[in-house]
PDB file of C-alpha atoms in Angstrom:
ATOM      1  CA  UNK A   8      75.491-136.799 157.527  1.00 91.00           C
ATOM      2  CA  UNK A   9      77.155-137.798 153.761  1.00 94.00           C
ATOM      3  CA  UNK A  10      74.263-135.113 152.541  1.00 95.00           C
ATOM      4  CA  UNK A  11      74.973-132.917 155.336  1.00 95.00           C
ATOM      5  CA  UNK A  12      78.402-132.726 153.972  1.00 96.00           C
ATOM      6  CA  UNK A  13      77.596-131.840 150.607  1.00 97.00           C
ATOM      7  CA  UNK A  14      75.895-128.787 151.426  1.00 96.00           C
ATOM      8  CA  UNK A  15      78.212-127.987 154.117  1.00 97.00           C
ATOM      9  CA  UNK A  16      80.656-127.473 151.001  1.00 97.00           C
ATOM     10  CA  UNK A  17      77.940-126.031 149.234  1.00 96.00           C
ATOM     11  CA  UNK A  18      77.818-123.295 151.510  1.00 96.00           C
ATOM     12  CA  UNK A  19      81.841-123.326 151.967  1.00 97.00           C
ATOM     13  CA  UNK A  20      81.584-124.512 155.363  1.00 97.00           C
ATOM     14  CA  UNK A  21      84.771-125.962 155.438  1.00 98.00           C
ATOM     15  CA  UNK A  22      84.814-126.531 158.910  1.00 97.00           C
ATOM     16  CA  UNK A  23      81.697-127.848 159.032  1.00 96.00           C
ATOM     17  CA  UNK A  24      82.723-130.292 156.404  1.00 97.00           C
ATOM     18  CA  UNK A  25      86.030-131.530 158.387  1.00 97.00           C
ATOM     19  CA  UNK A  26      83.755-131.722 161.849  1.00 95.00           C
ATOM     20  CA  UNK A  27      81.663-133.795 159.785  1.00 96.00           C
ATOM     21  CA  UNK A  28      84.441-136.031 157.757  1.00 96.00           C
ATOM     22  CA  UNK A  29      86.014-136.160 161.353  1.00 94.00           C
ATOM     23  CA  UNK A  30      82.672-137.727 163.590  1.00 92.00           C
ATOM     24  CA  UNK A  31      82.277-139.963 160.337  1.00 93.00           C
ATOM     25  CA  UNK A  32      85.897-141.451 160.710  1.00 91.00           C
ATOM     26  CA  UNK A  33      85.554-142.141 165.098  1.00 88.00           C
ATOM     27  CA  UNK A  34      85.872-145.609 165.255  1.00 86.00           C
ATOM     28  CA  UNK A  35      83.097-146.282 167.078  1.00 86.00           C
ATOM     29  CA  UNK A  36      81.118-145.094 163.753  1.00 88.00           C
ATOM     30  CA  UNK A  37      83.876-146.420 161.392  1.00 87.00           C
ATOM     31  CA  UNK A  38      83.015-149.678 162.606  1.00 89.00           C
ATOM     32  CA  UNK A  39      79.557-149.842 161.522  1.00 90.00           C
ATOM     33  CA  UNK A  40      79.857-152.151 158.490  1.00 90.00           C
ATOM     34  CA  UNK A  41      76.327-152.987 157.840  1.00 91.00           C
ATOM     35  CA  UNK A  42      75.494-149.469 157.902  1.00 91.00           C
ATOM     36  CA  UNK A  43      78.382-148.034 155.744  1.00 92.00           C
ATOM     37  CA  UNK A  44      77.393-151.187 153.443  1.00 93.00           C
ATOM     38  CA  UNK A  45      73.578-149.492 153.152  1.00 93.00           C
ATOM     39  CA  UNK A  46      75.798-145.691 152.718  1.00 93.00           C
ATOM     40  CA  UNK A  47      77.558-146.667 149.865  1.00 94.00           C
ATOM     41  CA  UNK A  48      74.870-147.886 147.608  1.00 94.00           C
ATOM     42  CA  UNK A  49      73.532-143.927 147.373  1.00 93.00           C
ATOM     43  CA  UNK A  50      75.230-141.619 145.170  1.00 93.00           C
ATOM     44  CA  UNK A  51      76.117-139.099 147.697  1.00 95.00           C
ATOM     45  CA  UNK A  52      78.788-141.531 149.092  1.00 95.00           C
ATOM     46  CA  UNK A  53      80.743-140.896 146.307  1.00 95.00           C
ATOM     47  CA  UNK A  54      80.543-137.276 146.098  1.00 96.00           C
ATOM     48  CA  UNK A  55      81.243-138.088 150.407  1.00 96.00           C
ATOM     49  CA  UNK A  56      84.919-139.563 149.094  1.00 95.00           C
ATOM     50  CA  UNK A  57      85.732-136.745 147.388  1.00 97.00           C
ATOM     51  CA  UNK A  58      84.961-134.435 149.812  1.00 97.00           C
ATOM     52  CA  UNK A  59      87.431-137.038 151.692  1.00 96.00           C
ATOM     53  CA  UNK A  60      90.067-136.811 149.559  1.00 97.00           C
ATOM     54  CA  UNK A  61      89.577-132.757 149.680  1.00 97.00           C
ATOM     55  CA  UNK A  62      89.858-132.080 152.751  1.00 97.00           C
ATOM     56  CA  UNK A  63      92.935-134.610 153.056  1.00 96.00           C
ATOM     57  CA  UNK A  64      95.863-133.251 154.631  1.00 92.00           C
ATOM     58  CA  UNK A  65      98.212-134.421 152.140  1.00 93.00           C
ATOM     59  CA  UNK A  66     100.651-132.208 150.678  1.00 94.00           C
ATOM     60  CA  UNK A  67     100.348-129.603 153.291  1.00 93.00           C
ATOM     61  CA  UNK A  68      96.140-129.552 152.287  1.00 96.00           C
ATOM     62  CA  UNK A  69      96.486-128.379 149.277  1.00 96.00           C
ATOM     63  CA  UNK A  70      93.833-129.535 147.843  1.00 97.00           C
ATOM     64  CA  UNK A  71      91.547-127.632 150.044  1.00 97.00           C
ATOM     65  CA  UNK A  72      93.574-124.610 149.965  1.00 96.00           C
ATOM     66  CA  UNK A  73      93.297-124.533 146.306  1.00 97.00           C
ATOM     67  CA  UNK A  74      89.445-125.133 146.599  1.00 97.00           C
ATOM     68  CA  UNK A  75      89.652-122.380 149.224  1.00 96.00           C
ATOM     69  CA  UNK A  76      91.338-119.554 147.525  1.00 95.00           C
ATOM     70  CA  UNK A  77      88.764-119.807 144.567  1.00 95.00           C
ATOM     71  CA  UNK A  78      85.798-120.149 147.252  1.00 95.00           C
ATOM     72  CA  UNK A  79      83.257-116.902 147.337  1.00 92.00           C
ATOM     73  CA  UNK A  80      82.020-115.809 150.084  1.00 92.00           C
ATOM     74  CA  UNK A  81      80.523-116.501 152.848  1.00 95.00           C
ATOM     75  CA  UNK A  82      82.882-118.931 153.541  1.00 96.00           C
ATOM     76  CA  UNK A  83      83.924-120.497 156.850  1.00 97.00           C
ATOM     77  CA  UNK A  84      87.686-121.925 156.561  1.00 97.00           C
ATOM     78  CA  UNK A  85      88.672-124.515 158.517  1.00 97.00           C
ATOM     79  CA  UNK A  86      90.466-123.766 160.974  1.00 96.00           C
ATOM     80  CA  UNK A  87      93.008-126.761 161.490  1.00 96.00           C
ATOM     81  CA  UNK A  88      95.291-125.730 158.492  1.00 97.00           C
ATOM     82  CA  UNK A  89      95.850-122.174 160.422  1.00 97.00           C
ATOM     83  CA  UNK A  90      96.555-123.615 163.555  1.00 97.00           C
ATOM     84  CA  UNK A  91      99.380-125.944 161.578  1.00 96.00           C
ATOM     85  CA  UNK A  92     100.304-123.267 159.412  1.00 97.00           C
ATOM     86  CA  UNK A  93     101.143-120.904 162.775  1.00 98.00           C
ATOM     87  CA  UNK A  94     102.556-123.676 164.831  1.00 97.00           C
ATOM     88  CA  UNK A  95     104.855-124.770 161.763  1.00 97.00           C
ATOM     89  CA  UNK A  96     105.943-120.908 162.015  1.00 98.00           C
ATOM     90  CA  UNK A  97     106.167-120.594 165.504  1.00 97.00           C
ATOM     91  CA  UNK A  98     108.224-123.668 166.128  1.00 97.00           C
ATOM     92  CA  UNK A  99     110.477-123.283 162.715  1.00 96.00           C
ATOM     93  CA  UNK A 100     111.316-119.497 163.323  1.00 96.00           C
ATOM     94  CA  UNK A 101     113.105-118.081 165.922  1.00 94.00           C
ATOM     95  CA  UNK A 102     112.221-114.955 168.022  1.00 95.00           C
ATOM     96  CA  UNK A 103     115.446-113.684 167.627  1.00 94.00           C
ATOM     97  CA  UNK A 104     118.033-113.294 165.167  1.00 92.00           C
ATOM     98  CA  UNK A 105     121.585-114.201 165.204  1.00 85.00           C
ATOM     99  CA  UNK A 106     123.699-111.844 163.382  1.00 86.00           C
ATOM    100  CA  UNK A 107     127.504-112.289 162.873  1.00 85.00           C
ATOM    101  CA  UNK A 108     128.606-110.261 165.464  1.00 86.00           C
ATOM    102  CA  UNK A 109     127.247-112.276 168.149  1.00 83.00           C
ATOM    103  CA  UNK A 110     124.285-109.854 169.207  1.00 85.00           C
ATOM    104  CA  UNK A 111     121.069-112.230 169.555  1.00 84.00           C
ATOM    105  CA  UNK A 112     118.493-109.183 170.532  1.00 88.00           C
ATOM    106  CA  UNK A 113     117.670-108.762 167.131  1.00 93.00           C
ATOM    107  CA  UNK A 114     113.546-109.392 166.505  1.00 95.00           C
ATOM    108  CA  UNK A 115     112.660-111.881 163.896  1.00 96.00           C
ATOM    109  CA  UNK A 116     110.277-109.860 161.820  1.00 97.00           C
ATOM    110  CA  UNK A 117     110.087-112.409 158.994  1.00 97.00           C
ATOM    111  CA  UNK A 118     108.405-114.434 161.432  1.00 97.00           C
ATOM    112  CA  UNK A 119     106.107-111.820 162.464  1.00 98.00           C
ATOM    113  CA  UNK A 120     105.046-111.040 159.519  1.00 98.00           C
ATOM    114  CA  UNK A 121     104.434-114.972 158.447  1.00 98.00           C
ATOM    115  CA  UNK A 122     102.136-114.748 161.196  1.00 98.00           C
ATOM    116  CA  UNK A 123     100.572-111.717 159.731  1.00 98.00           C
ATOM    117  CA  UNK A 124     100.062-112.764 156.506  1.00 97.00           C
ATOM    118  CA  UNK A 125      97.951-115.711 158.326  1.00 97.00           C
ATOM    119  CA  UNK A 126      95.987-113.808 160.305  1.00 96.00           C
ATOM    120  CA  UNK A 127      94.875-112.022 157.659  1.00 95.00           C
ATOM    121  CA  UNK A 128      93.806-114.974 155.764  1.00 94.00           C
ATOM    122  CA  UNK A 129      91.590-115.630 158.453  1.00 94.00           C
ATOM    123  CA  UNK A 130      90.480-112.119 159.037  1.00 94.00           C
ATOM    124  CA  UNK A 131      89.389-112.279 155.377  1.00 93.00           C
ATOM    125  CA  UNK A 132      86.493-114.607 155.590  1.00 92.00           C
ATOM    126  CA  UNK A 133      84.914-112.584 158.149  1.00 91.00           C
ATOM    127  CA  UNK A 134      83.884-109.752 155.996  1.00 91.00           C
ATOM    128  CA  UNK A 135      81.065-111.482 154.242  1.00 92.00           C
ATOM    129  CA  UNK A 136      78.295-113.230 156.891  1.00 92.00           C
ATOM    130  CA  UNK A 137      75.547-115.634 156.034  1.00 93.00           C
ATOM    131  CA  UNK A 138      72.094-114.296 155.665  1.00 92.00           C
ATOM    132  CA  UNK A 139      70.069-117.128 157.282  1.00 91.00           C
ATOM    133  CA  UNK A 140      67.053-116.597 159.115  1.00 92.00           C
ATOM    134  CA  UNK A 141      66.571-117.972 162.928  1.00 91.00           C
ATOM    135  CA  UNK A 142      64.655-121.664 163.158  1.00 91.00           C
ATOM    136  CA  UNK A 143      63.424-121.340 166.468  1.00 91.00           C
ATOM    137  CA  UNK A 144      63.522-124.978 167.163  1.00 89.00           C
ATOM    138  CA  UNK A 145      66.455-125.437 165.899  1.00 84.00           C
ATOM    139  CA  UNK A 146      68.131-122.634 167.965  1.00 86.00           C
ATOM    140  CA  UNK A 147      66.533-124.475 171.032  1.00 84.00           C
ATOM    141  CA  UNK A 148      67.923-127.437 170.134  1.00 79.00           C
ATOM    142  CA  UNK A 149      71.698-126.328 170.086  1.00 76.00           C
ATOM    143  CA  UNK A 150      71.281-124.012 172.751  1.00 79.00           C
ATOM    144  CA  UNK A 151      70.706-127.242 175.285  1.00 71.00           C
ATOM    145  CA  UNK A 152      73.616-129.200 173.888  1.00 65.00           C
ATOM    146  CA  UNK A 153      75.523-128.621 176.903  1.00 59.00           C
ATOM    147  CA  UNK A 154      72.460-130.863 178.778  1.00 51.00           C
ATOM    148  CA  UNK A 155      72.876-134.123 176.277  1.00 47.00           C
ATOM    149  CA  UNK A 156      74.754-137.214 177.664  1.00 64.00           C
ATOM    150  CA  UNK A 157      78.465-137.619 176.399  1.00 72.00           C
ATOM    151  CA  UNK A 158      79.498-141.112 176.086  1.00 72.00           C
ATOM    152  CA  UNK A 159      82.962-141.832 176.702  1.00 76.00           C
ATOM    153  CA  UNK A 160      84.801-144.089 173.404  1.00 75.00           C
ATOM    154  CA  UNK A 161      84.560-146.919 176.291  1.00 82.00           C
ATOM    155  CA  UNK A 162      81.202-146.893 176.617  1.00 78.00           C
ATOM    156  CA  UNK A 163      80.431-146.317 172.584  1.00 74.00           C
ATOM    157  CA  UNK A 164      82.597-148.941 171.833  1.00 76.00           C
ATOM    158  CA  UNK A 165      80.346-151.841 172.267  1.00 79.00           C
ATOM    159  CA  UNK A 166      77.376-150.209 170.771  1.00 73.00           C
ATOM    160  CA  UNK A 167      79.635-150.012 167.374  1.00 71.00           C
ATOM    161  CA  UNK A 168      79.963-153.939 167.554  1.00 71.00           C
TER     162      UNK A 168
END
């Protein structure tokens, strides 16, 4: 998975990259001492930490949204920061405007158009696809996904131990 992430930025799979970073930190695999002991003797552990430390969340991401605005396409954003980014709008920004004579019909187009300029962030990235070609087993493989066992964090808890 460490070299899974690497290409996953690579390829400017940022999502990819978080889903990764994100499985990586459950607790149930956090947990696994002697086997994080074995990942951080390879090199790609390091390069792992900074991928980390980009995709932090710290200072409203902006690490990553640096990294992002000078990615090429394809890219695949992740999507996280846009859901913040439109909540943060949505709850900060009222509908409505209050103007001084009392009327409170008024629409809020600054916030509409914060929304806007977000949406087409995201639209952006969709412009450009990925030219891979179809591994049949692979396909296969994902397409049954639905039919693999889910443990609950109860039941992967003591196989972490």
């Amino acid at each position: 998975f460490l070299r899974m992430s690497v290409k996953a930025k690579e390829l400017n799979n940022f999502n990819f990259l978080q889903e990764i970073i994100s499985g990586l930190s459950y607790s149930s695999v956090y947990r696994l001492e002697m086997t994080w002991a074995k990942a951080k003797q390879h090199k790609v552990y390091s390069k792992f930490i900074e991928l980390k430390d980009l995709m932090s969340n710290l200072h409203a991401s902006a690490k990553y949204r640096q990294t992002l605005a000078s990615a090429r396409p394809p890219c695949v954003p992740f999507f996280g920061v846009y859901q913040r980014d439109l909540t943060f709008i949505e709850d900060g920004n009222n509908d409505y405007l209050r103007v001084e004579d009392g009327r409170t019909d008024i629409i809020n187009f600054d916030k509409l158009r914060r929304i806007a300029s977000v949406i087409r962030d995201i639209q952006q990235f969709q412009n450009v696809q990925y030219n891979f070609r179809k591994v049949s087993m692979l396909y296969e493989l994902f397409q049954n996904t639905n039919k693999m066992e889910h443990l609950t964090e109860k039941e992967l808890f003591p196989l972490s131990l």
